[in-house]
Amino acid sequence: MPPFTLPSEAEVALNVPVLLFTLGVSLLSGVLFGCVPAWQVTRANLTDALKEAGRAAIGTSRHRLRRAFVVAELALTLLAGGGLAISSVVKLTTVDLGFRTDHLLTFSLPVPPTRLTEPEQMTTFYQQLLEKVRAVPGVVSVSASVGMPVQGTGVGMPFYIAGHPVSDPSQRPAADFNSVTPDYYRTFGITMARGRAFTDQDTAGRVPVAIVNETFARQYLPRNVDPLTQRVVVEQVIPGDLKLGPEIEWQVVGVYRDIRNAGPRGGEQPEINVPFAQSPWPGTTMAVRTAGDPDRVEQSIAAIVQSMDPDLPMANVRTMDQLVHESLAGDRFQALLFGSFAGIALLLAALGIYGVMSFTVAQRTHEIGLRMALGAGRGRVLWHMLREGLRTVLVGMVVGTVGAYLVGRAMRGLWFGVGAIDPIAFTIVVGLLLLSAVLACILPARRAASLDPLTALRDE
């Protein structure tokens, strides 16, 4: 199985305790389920049983068909749960993240705060690194930032809008605060809704500027007012110590379209981006957009990093596609688990319905032979048995819909983009169960239609 297909905590293996537990549960289940029929047999009245023997066939067959009803009901409930889990994963893999994930190599540089202590050192180091990486053949653009999409875009920082001060810092709202280099938006393919992106002129000596996302503008900036006229007040982050300093008013110069910064499952959160040159950090994450396969430039970039600082490793090297894939490992595990249960339920349902119908045909051999002797054709007998079996299954499926709805409602917090009943998934599930029921019913029905009337009557 490929790496990150399942979450690491799901990597389990069979061992002696697990096998012993499974064996014990199997034996206990067999004993418990066998006790009820045995108890019923010991309480049976032999005289009454002999009197009812001639009328038992039809009653027993109807009782057996009621079991098919229960089988269909339970199978639909389990199948619906599996269908919802699989539908959730499908929607997660196709959700619009708001940025491009293709041809994108990412890694982090865990620079100790004690190594780069001054803002000028940090700015110079990363400017030189970006210039060298940008010169690597196949590299289209490169950026450095405190955080990035999927892994979290920054740190939570309290703020307020200039002109609307909040004196108590604990009462201020918080937003993801991210320090990024000018090519950040180009590298990730993030589009601007208003204003401009950062440029090389947004340096430490210039007016502090900021770019916010649409969610921030919608939730916190005054309505009917140009967002580019607003200023956001955030406490300064002191490089090296990573402590908070005096408050700084950041002039909003742009609004970018929302992205799912926590991955496919994450919603849009308010974000504030500032130029890296105006708020440098020692450790960063870097993203490199390439024209071809991102893995081809990894060694060249690693050599550049080593040439600038032999003690600085490239950590968490992943393509963005891999990061997104890893973020869905838990959802894929749920889909695999529920899908496996659904597949087993479908198989057991087909076998159960087949067994019930086969027993019904065997019990009603005399009745079927009598019908055929009185003129019923083979096609009519086939249709009669098939209709009787499917009618019971359909009633069970209708009742099972209620169970499927309750399961979906109880577990919808686990799944993404689906309600208690997903129309497409439910239609597929019903179709699979109905097809299995038809196949399970048609073989015993054909056996009934192929009976020789004289042989059936004589055997009875």
GROMACS .gro file of C-alpha atoms in nm:
model
  460
    1MET     CA    1   0.000   0.000   0.000
    2PRO     CA    2   0.147   0.344  -0.092
    3PRO     CA    3   0.271   0.564   0.196
    4PHE     CA    4   0.016   0.794   0.361
    5THR     CA    5  -0.275   0.597   0.217
    6LEU     CA    6  -0.382   0.544   0.577
    7PRO     CA    7  -0.298   0.748   0.888
    8SER     CA    8   0.001   0.624   1.087
    9GLU     CA    9  -0.215   0.534   1.387
   10ALA     CA   10  -0.407   0.290   1.165
   11GLU     CA   11  -0.096   0.080   1.094
   12VAL     CA   12  -0.194  -0.233   1.286
   13ALA     CA   13  -0.100  -0.599   1.253
   14LEU     CA   14  -0.243  -0.934   1.356
   15ASN     CA   15  -0.103  -1.079   1.678
   16VAL     CA   16  -0.187  -1.353   1.927
   17PRO     CA   17  -0.420  -1.144   2.150
   18VAL     CA   18  -0.617  -1.024   1.847
   19LEU     CA   19  -0.651  -1.377   1.708
   20LEU     CA   20  -0.757  -1.517   2.048
   21PHE     CA   21  -1.012  -1.238   2.091
   22THR     CA   22  -1.153  -1.302   1.744
   23LEU     CA   23  -1.174  -1.675   1.808
   24GLY     CA   24  -1.346  -1.620   2.142
   25VAL     CA   25  -1.603  -1.380   1.996
   26SER     CA   26  -1.675  -1.622   1.710
   27LEU     CA   27  -1.731  -1.916   1.945
   28LEU     CA   28  -1.942  -1.710   2.183
   29SER     CA   29  -2.158  -1.581   1.896
   30GLY     CA   30  -2.214  -1.935   1.769
   31VAL     CA   31  -2.314  -2.060   2.113
   32LEU     CA   32  -2.548  -1.767   2.183
   33PHE     CA   33  -2.721  -1.779   1.846
   34GLY     CA   34  -2.749  -2.158   1.864
   35CYS     CA   35  -2.911  -2.155   2.207
   36VAL     CA   36  -3.234  -1.989   2.092
   37PRO     CA   37  -3.328  -2.252   1.826
   38ALA     CA   38  -3.223  -2.532   2.061
   39TRP     CA   39  -3.444  -2.391   2.337
   40GLN     CA   40  -3.738  -2.364   2.095
   41VAL     CA   41  -3.694  -2.728   1.990
   42THR     CA   42  -3.695  -2.853   2.350
   43ARG     CA   43  -4.024  -2.674   2.414
   44ALA     CA   44  -4.199  -2.811   2.102
   45ASN     CA   45  -4.513  -3.029   2.148
   46LEU     CA   46  -4.472  -3.339   1.932
   47THR     CA   47  -4.848  -3.400   1.895
   48ASP     CA   48  -4.913  -3.045   1.775
   49ALA     CA   49  -4.612  -3.060   1.546
   50LEU     CA   50  -4.743  -3.375   1.375
   51LYS     CA   51  -5.089  -3.222   1.336
   52GLU     CA   52  -4.946  -2.910   1.173
   53ALA     CA   53  -4.696  -3.091   0.950
   54GLY     CA   54  -4.922  -3.081   0.647
   55ARG     CA   55  -4.976  -2.709   0.675
   56ALA     CA   56  -4.622  -2.613   0.770
   57ALA     CA   57  -4.473  -2.557   0.428
   58ILE     CA   58  -4.645  -2.228   0.341
   59GLY     CA   59  -4.617  -2.085   0.692
   60THR     CA   60  -4.249  -2.175   0.717
   61SER     CA   61  -4.173  -2.025   0.377
   62ARG     CA   62  -4.344  -1.701   0.472
   63HIS     CA   63  -4.147  -1.694   0.796
   64ARG     CA   64  -3.829  -1.741   0.596
   65LEU     CA   65  -3.921  -1.460   0.360
   66ARG     CA   66  -3.956  -1.230   0.659
   67ARG     CA   67  -3.591  -1.304   0.727
   68ALA     CA   68  -3.506  -1.173   0.380
   69PHE     CA   69  -3.687  -0.855   0.484
   70VAL     CA   70  -3.454  -0.817   0.784
   71VAL     CA   71  -3.147  -0.900   0.576
   72ALA     CA   72  -3.231  -0.630   0.320
   73GLU     CA   73  -3.306  -0.376   0.593
   74LEU     CA   74  -2.973  -0.422   0.773
   75ALA     CA   75  -2.773  -0.446   0.450
   76LEU     CA   76  -2.913  -0.115   0.321
   77THR     CA   77  -2.824   0.056   0.649
   78LEU     CA   78  -2.460  -0.059   0.632
   79LEU     CA   79  -2.432   0.005   0.260
   80ALA     CA   80  -2.561   0.361   0.302
   81GLY     CA   81  -2.292   0.431   0.563
   82GLY     CA   82  -2.021   0.304   0.330
   83GLY     CA   83  -2.165   0.502   0.041
   84LEU     CA   84  -2.161   0.825   0.241
   85ALA     CA   85  -1.799   0.771   0.350
   86ILE     CA   86  -1.684   0.707  -0.007
   87SER     CA   87  -1.885   1.003  -0.137
   88SER     CA   88  -1.718   1.222   0.125
   89VAL     CA   89  -1.368   1.125   0.006
   90VAL     CA   90  -1.464   1.184  -0.357
   91LYS     CA   91  -1.583   1.535  -0.273
   92LEU     CA   92  -1.272   1.607  -0.068
   93THR     CA   93  -1.045   1.513  -0.359
   94THR     CA   94  -1.234   1.743  -0.596
   95VAL     CA   95  -1.291   2.044  -0.368
   96ASP     CA   96  -1.153   2.377  -0.490
   97LEU     CA   97  -0.867   2.474  -0.257
   98GLY     CA   98  -0.829   2.823  -0.400
   99PHE     CA   99  -0.467   2.763  -0.505
  100ARG     CA  100  -0.271   2.538  -0.740
  101THR     CA  101  -0.115   2.220  -0.605
  102ASP     CA  102   0.058   2.097  -0.921
  103HIS     CA  103   0.432   2.135  -0.989
  104LEU     CA  104   0.494   2.268  -0.639
  105LEU     CA  105   0.779   2.156  -0.412
  106THR     CA  106   0.763   2.259  -0.047
  107PHE     CA  107   1.007   2.232   0.244
  108SER     CA  108   1.088   2.405   0.570
  109LEU     CA  109   1.408   2.564   0.694
  110PRO     CA  110   1.422   2.528   1.074
  111VAL     CA  111   1.664   2.814   1.135
  112PRO     CA  112   1.729   2.851   1.510
  113PRO     CA  113   1.632   3.199   1.637
  114THR     CA  114   1.981   3.235   1.784
  115ARG     CA  115   2.148   3.199   1.441
  116LEU     CA  116   1.973   3.487   1.268
  117THR     CA  117   1.902   3.743   1.537
  118GLU     CA  118   1.875   4.070   1.346
  119PRO     CA  119   1.603   4.159   1.093
  120GLU     CA  120   1.864   4.263   0.838
  121GLN     CA  121   2.035   3.923   0.868
  122MET     CA  122   1.710   3.737   0.807
  123THR     CA  123   1.610   3.954   0.513
  124THR     CA  124   1.952   3.929   0.348
  125PHE     CA  125   1.978   3.552   0.401
  126TYR     CA  126   1.641   3.477   0.241
  127GLN     CA  127   1.686   3.727  -0.041
  128GLN     CA  128   2.010   3.556  -0.142
  129LEU     CA  129   1.856   3.211  -0.104
  130LEU     CA  130   1.554   3.302  -0.318
  131GLU     CA  131   1.774   3.450  -0.590
  132LYS     CA  132   1.988   3.135  -0.610
  133VAL     CA  133   1.690   2.898  -0.613
  134ARG     CA  134   1.517   3.111  -0.876
  135ALA     CA  135   1.820   3.063  -1.101
  136VAL     CA  136   1.792   2.681  -1.094
  137PRO     CA  137   1.684   2.548  -1.437
  138GLY     CA  138   1.318   2.449  -1.434
  139VAL     CA  139   1.220   2.682  -1.148
  140VAL     CA  140   0.937   2.922  -1.238
  141SER     CA  141   0.900   3.104  -0.906
  142VAL     CA  142   0.991   3.064  -0.540
  143SER     CA  143   0.862   3.208  -0.215
  144ALA     CA  144   0.932   3.201   0.157
  145SER     CA  145   0.671   3.244   0.427
  146VAL     CA  146   0.601   3.172   0.792
  147GLY     CA  147   0.318   2.935   0.700
  148MET     CA  148   0.163   2.799   0.384
  149PRO     CA  149  -0.161   2.640   0.267
  150VAL     CA  150  -0.252   2.294   0.402
  151GLN     CA  151   0.007   2.322   0.681
  152GLY     CA  152  -0.146   2.638   0.826
  153THR     CA  153  -0.090   2.991   0.699
  154GLY     CA  154   0.077   3.162   0.990
  155VAL     CA  155   0.015   3.219   1.361
  156GLY     CA  156  -0.293   3.350   1.534
  157MET     CA  157  -0.251   3.718   1.618
  158PRO     CA  158  -0.499   3.955   1.788
  159PHE     CA  159  -0.579   4.273   1.597
  160TYR     CA  160  -0.822   4.559   1.560
  161ILE     CA  161  -0.916   4.798   1.283
  162ALA     CA  162  -0.764   5.147   1.306
  163GLY     CA  163  -1.027   5.392   1.427
  164HIS     CA  164  -1.206   5.117   1.621
  165PRO     CA  165  -0.964   5.040   1.906
  166VAL     CA  166  -1.014   4.755   2.152
  167SER     CA  167  -0.823   4.842   2.467
  168ASP     CA  168  -0.835   4.494   2.621
  169PRO     CA  169  -0.609   4.265   2.412
  170SER     CA  170  -0.799   3.958   2.533
  171GLN     CA  171  -1.116   4.093   2.370
  172ARG     CA  172  -0.959   4.146   2.028
  173PRO     CA  173  -1.040   3.906   1.743
  174ALA     CA  174  -0.757   3.695   1.604
  175ALA     CA  175  -0.650   3.616   1.249
  176ASP     CA  176  -0.380   3.403   1.088
  177PHE     CA  177  -0.079   3.632   1.058
  178ASN     CA  178   0.163   3.533   0.783
  179SER     CA  179   0.483   3.696   0.666
  180VAL     CA  180   0.545   3.628   0.296
  181THR     CA  181   0.784   3.724   0.018
  182PRO     CA  182   0.655   3.905  -0.295
  183ASP     CA  183   0.626   3.593  -0.515
  184TYR     CA  184   0.410   3.406  -0.261
  185TYR     CA  185   0.084   3.462  -0.452
  186ARG     CA  186   0.235   3.382  -0.790
  187THR     CA  187   0.399   3.064  -0.659
  188PHE     CA  188   0.077   2.927  -0.510
  189GLY     CA  189  -0.146   3.058  -0.788
  190ILE     CA  190  -0.354   3.269  -0.547
  191THR     CA  191  -0.554   3.537  -0.725
  192MET     CA  192  -0.615   3.892  -0.607
  193ALA     CA  193  -0.971   4.017  -0.573
  194ARG     CA  194  -0.873   4.380  -0.507
  195GLY     CA  195  -0.557   4.585  -0.502
  196ARG     CA  196  -0.204   4.458  -0.556
  197ALA     CA  197   0.040   4.196  -0.439
  198PHE     CA  198   0.361   4.277  -0.253
  199THR     CA  199   0.663   4.405  -0.443
  200ASP     CA  200   1.036   4.434  -0.377
  201GLN     CA  201   0.975   4.797  -0.280
  202ASP     CA  202   0.779   4.693   0.031
  203THR     CA  203   1.085   4.703   0.256
  204ALA     CA  204   1.151   4.781   0.620
  205GLY     CA  205   1.193   5.152   0.554
  206ARG     CA  206   0.862   5.194   0.374
  207VAL     CA  207   0.502   5.224   0.493
  208PRO     CA  208   0.390   4.895   0.657
  209VAL     CA  209   0.144   4.727   0.421
  210ALA     CA  210  -0.081   4.423   0.447
  211ILE     CA  211  -0.296   4.204   0.225
  212VAL     CA  212  -0.603   4.035   0.373
  213ASN     CA  213  -0.826   3.762   0.240
  214GLU     CA  214  -1.193   3.793   0.146
  215THR     CA  215  -1.311   3.634   0.470
  216PHE     CA  216  -1.121   3.893   0.675
  217ALA     CA  217  -1.257   4.179   0.465
  218ARG     CA  218  -1.611   4.046   0.488
  219GLN     CA  219  -1.603   3.986   0.864
  220TYR     CA  220  -1.400   4.277   1.000
  221LEU     CA  221  -1.368   4.564   0.754
  222PRO     CA  222  -1.649   4.825   0.746
  223ARG     CA  223  -1.909   4.766   0.478
  224ASN     CA  224  -1.965   5.013   0.196
  225VAL     CA  225  -1.608   5.136   0.249
  226ASP     CA  226  -1.315   5.069   0.017
  227PRO     CA  227  -1.104   4.803   0.197
  228LEU     CA  228  -0.789   4.958   0.050
  229THR     CA  229  -0.844   5.264   0.270
  230GLN     CA  230  -0.838   5.063   0.593
  231ARG     CA  231  -0.554   4.992   0.834
  232VAL     CA  232  -0.514   4.688   1.055
  233VAL     CA  233  -0.338   4.724   1.391
  234VAL     CA  234  -0.127   4.425   1.499
  235GLU     CA  235   0.148   4.407   1.758
  236GLN     CA  236   0.495   4.378   1.613
  237VAL     CA  237   0.671   4.042   1.627
  238ILE     CA  238   1.030   4.091   1.743
  239PRO     CA  239   1.260   3.865   1.534
  240GLY     CA  240   1.494   3.634   1.720
  241ASP     CA  241   1.304   3.643   2.048
  242LEU     CA  242   0.968   3.599   1.872
  243LYS     CA  243   0.813   3.831   2.129
  244LEU     CA  244   0.549   4.097   2.080
  245GLY     CA  245   0.653   4.459   2.053
  246PRO     CA  246   0.467   4.785   1.994
  247GLU     CA  247   0.154   4.804   1.782
  248ILE     CA  248   0.194   4.869   1.409
  249GLU     CA  249  -0.070   5.002   1.170
  250TRP     CA  250  -0.060   4.801   0.848
  251GLN     CA  251  -0.213   4.972   0.547
  252VAL     CA  252  -0.434   4.731   0.349
  253VAL     CA  253  -0.318   4.735  -0.015
  254GLY     CA  254  -0.489   4.421  -0.143
  255VAL     CA  255  -0.753   4.156  -0.088
  256TYR     CA  256  -0.688   3.803  -0.215
  257ARG     CA  257  -0.944   3.534  -0.282
  258ASP     CA  258  -1.009   3.281  -0.008
  259ILE     CA  259  -0.811   2.960   0.010
  260ARG     CA  260  -0.860   2.650   0.224
  261ASN     CA  261  -0.550   2.714   0.431
  262ALA     CA  262  -0.600   2.406   0.650
  263GLY     CA  263  -0.650   2.166   0.359
  264PRO     CA  264  -0.960   2.027   0.188
  265ARG     CA  265  -1.150   1.985   0.514
  266GLY     CA  266  -1.063   2.328   0.650
  267GLY     CA  267  -1.288   2.624   0.594
  268GLU     CA  268  -1.185   2.976   0.507
  269GLN     CA  269  -1.030   3.162   0.801
  270PRO     CA  270  -0.950   3.534   0.832
  271GLU     CA  271  -0.590   3.598   0.729
  272ILE     CA  272  -0.346   3.889   0.733
  273ASN     CA  273  -0.034   3.876   0.516
  274VAL     CA  274   0.254   4.122   0.551
  275PRO     CA  275   0.580   4.155   0.354
  276PHE     CA  276   0.862   3.936   0.483
  277ALA     CA  277   1.103   4.230   0.456
  278GLN     CA  278   0.886   4.429   0.699
  279SER     CA  279   0.831   4.140   0.942
  280PRO     CA  280   1.111   3.883   0.899
  281TRP     CA  281   1.117   3.549   1.081
  282PRO     CA  282   1.416   3.315   1.126
  283GLY     CA  283   1.249   2.985   1.031
  284THR     CA  284   1.028   2.964   0.724
  285THR     CA  285   0.854   2.731   0.484
  286MET     CA  286   0.949   2.759   0.119
  287ALA     CA  287   0.758   2.676  -0.197
  288VAL     CA  288   0.910   2.627  -0.542
  289ARG     CA  289   0.696   2.620  -0.856
  290THR     CA  290   0.856   2.429  -1.140
  291ALA     CA  291   0.791   2.384  -1.510
  292GLY     CA  292   0.826   2.005  -1.483
  293ASP     CA  293   0.856   1.741  -1.213
  294PRO     CA  294   0.927   1.919  -0.880
  295ASP     CA  295   1.141   1.628  -0.754
  296ARG     CA  296   1.401   1.700  -1.022
  297VAL     CA  297   1.509   2.028  -0.860
  298GLU     CA  298   1.526   1.899  -0.502
  299GLN     CA  299   1.895   1.805  -0.510
  300SER     CA  300   1.995   2.135  -0.670
  301ILE     CA  301   1.806   2.331  -0.403
  302ALA     CA  302   1.955   2.118  -0.125
  303ALA     CA  303   2.303   2.194  -0.258
  304ILE     CA  304   2.226   2.568  -0.253
  305VAL     CA  305   2.104   2.553   0.107
  306GLN     CA  306   2.415   2.358   0.212
  307SER     CA  307   2.642   2.608   0.039
  308MET     CA  308   2.483   2.894   0.234
  309ASP     CA  309   2.472   2.711   0.570
  310PRO     CA  310   2.616   2.358   0.602
  311ASP     CA  311   2.433   2.304   0.932
  312LEU     CA  312   2.090   2.397   0.795
  313PRO     CA  313   1.882   2.098   0.678
  314MET     CA  314   1.587   2.094   0.441
  315ALA     CA  315   1.304   1.945   0.644
  316ASN     CA  316   0.960   1.811   0.550
  317VAL     CA  317   1.035   1.799   0.178
  318ARG     CA  318   0.706   1.726   0.001
  319THR     CA  319   0.522   1.822  -0.312
  320MET     CA  320   0.198   2.006  -0.247
  321ASP     CA  321   0.008   1.718  -0.407
  322GLN     CA  322   0.164   1.488  -0.146
  323LEU     CA  323   0.068   1.722   0.138
  324VAL     CA  324  -0.292   1.729   0.023
  325HIS     CA  325  -0.289   1.351  -0.018
  326GLU     CA  326  -0.150   1.305   0.334
  327SER     CA  327  -0.410   1.539   0.482
  328LEU     CA  328  -0.684   1.305   0.359
  329ALA     CA  329  -0.535   0.985   0.506
  330GLY     CA  330  -0.789   0.977   0.789
  331ASP     CA  331  -1.080   1.024   0.550
  332ARG     CA  332  -0.953   0.749   0.321
  333PHE     CA  333  -0.923   0.516   0.621
  334GLN     CA  334  -1.285   0.586   0.717
  335ALA     CA  335  -1.397   0.523   0.359
  336LEU     CA  336  -1.197   0.199   0.346
  337LEU     CA  337  -1.339   0.084   0.680
  338PHE     CA  338  -1.702   0.166   0.605
  339GLY     CA  339  -1.664   0.048   0.246
  340SER     CA  340  -1.530  -0.287   0.367
  341PHE     CA  341  -1.824  -0.327   0.603
  342ALA     CA  342  -2.059  -0.234   0.320
  343GLY     CA  343  -1.900  -0.489   0.085
  344ILE     CA  344  -1.926  -0.764   0.346
  345ALA     CA  345  -2.286  -0.663   0.416
  346LEU     CA  346  -2.367  -0.682   0.045
  347LEU     CA  347  -2.211  -1.029   0.014
  348LEU     CA  348  -2.387  -1.159   0.325
  349ALA     CA  349  -2.716  -1.009   0.209
  350ALA     CA  350  -2.690  -1.184  -0.127
  351LEU     CA  351  -2.605  -1.515   0.039
  352GLY     CA  352  -2.882  -1.473   0.295
  353ILE     CA  353  -3.148  -1.392   0.037
  354TYR     CA  354  -3.030  -1.681  -0.180
  355GLY     CA  355  -3.050  -1.919   0.116
  356VAL     CA  356  -3.397  -1.801   0.214
  357MET     CA  357  -3.528  -1.832  -0.142
  358SER     CA  358  -3.371  -2.176  -0.189
  359PHE     CA  359  -3.531  -2.300   0.132
  360THR     CA  360  -3.865  -2.149   0.026
  361VAL     CA  361  -3.854  -2.333  -0.308
  362ALA     CA  362  -3.766  -2.660  -0.133
  363GLN     CA  363  -4.053  -2.619   0.115
  364ARG     CA  364  -4.303  -2.532  -0.158
  365THR     CA  365  -4.213  -2.805  -0.406
  366HIS     CA  366  -4.558  -2.966  -0.375
  367GLU     CA  367  -4.734  -2.631  -0.423
  368ILE     CA  368  -4.523  -2.546  -0.728
  369GLY     CA  369  -4.583  -2.890  -0.880
  370LEU     CA  370  -4.957  -2.851  -0.823
  371ARG     CA  371  -4.960  -2.510  -0.990
  372MET     CA  372  -4.777  -2.642  -1.293
  373ALA     CA  373  -5.004  -2.949  -1.312
  374LEU     CA  374  -5.304  -2.715  -1.322
  375GLY     CA  375  -5.160  -2.529  -1.620
  376ALA     CA  376  -4.921  -2.267  -1.486
  377GLY     CA  377  -4.635  -2.221  -1.732
  378ARG     CA  378  -4.268  -2.213  -1.637
  379GLY     CA  379  -4.247  -1.840  -1.706
  380ARG     CA  380  -4.539  -1.772  -1.475
  381VAL     CA  381  -4.385  -1.980  -1.197
  382LEU     CA  382  -4.051  -1.805  -1.246
  383TRP     CA  383  -4.211  -1.462  -1.226
  384HIS     CA  384  -4.425  -1.561  -0.925
  385MET     CA  385  -4.127  -1.677  -0.719
  386LEU     CA  386  -3.909  -1.385  -0.829
  387ARG     CA  387  -4.183  -1.133  -0.750
  388GLU     CA  388  -4.248  -1.283  -0.409
  389GLY     CA  389  -3.882  -1.270  -0.311
  390LEU     CA  390  -3.818  -0.920  -0.446
  391ARG     CA  391  -4.134  -0.781  -0.291
  392THR     CA  392  -4.012  -0.883   0.052
  393VAL     CA  393  -3.667  -0.739  -0.019
  394LEU     CA  394  -3.813  -0.408  -0.143
  395VAL     CA  395  -4.022  -0.369   0.170
  396GLY     CA  396  -3.708  -0.434   0.374
  397MET     CA  397  -3.521  -0.171   0.174
  398VAL     CA  398  -3.793   0.086   0.238
  399VAL     CA  399  -3.769   0.025   0.611
  400GLY     CA  400  -3.389   0.018   0.582
  401THR     CA  401  -3.399   0.371   0.441
  402VAL     CA  402  -3.499   0.491   0.787
  403GLY     CA  403  -3.200   0.312   0.937
  404ALA     CA  404  -2.973   0.455   0.667
  405TYR     CA  405  -3.098   0.807   0.744
  406LEU     CA  406  -3.038   0.763   1.118
  407VAL     CA  407  -2.686   0.630   1.058
  408GLY     CA  408  -2.607   0.918   0.823
  409ARG     CA  409  -2.746   1.173   1.066
  410ALA     CA  410  -2.553   1.030   1.361
  411MET     CA  411  -2.222   1.019   1.173
  412ARG     CA  412  -2.240   1.319   0.941
  413GLY     CA  413  -1.980   1.498   1.155
  414LEU     CA  414  -1.723   1.248   1.024
  415TRP     CA  415  -1.791   1.322   0.660
  416PHE     CA  416  -1.748   1.619   0.430
  417GLY     CA  417  -2.004   1.768   0.196
  418VAL     CA  418  -2.274   1.504   0.246
  419GLY     CA  419  -2.597   1.509   0.442
  420ALA     CA  420  -2.779   1.230   0.620
  421ILE     CA  421  -2.881   1.101   0.276
  422ASP     CA  422  -2.665   1.171  -0.028
  423PRO     CA  423  -2.883   1.126  -0.340
  424ILE     CA  424  -2.610   0.994  -0.569
  425ALA     CA  425  -2.454   0.761  -0.312
  426PHE     CA  426  -2.794   0.637  -0.197
  427THR     CA  427  -2.906   0.568  -0.555
  428ILE     CA  428  -2.590   0.365  -0.622
  429VAL     CA  429  -2.632   0.174  -0.294
  430VAL     CA  430  -2.996   0.090  -0.366
  431GLY     CA  431  -2.904  -0.019  -0.718
  432LEU     CA  432  -2.627  -0.249  -0.593
  433LEU     CA  433  -2.848  -0.407  -0.329
  434LEU     CA  434  -3.137  -0.449  -0.573
  435LEU     CA  435  -2.908  -0.608  -0.833
  436SER     CA  436  -2.769  -0.845  -0.572
  437ALA     CA  437  -3.121  -0.935  -0.461
  438VAL     CA  438  -3.229  -1.007  -0.821
  439LEU     CA  439  -2.928  -1.233  -0.877
  440ALA     CA  440  -2.988  -1.406  -0.543
  441CYS     CA  441  -3.358  -1.463  -0.619
  442ILE     CA  442  -3.337  -1.560  -0.983
  443LEU     CA  443  -3.140  -1.883  -0.933
  444PRO     CA  444  -3.389  -2.042  -0.689
  445ALA     CA  445  -3.677  -1.907  -0.901
  446ARG     CA  446  -3.533  -2.075  -1.213
  447ARG     CA  447  -3.493  -2.397  -1.015
  448ALA     CA  448  -3.860  -2.378  -0.920
  449ALA     CA  449  -3.965  -2.316  -1.282
  450SER     CA  450  -3.763  -2.615  -1.402
  451LEU     CA  451  -3.936  -2.863  -1.168
  452ASP     CA  452  -4.116  -3.155  -1.329
  453PRO     CA  453  -4.477  -3.146  -1.194
  454LEU     CA  454  -4.517  -3.526  -1.174
  455THR     CA  455  -4.185  -3.572  -0.998
  456ALA     CA  456  -4.263  -3.290  -0.754
  457LEU     CA  457  -4.606  -3.433  -0.665
  458ARG     CA  458  -4.476  -3.789  -0.639
  459ASP     CA  459  -4.186  -3.687  -0.413
  460GLU     CA  460  -4.423  -3.503  -0.184
   0.00000   0.00000   0.00000
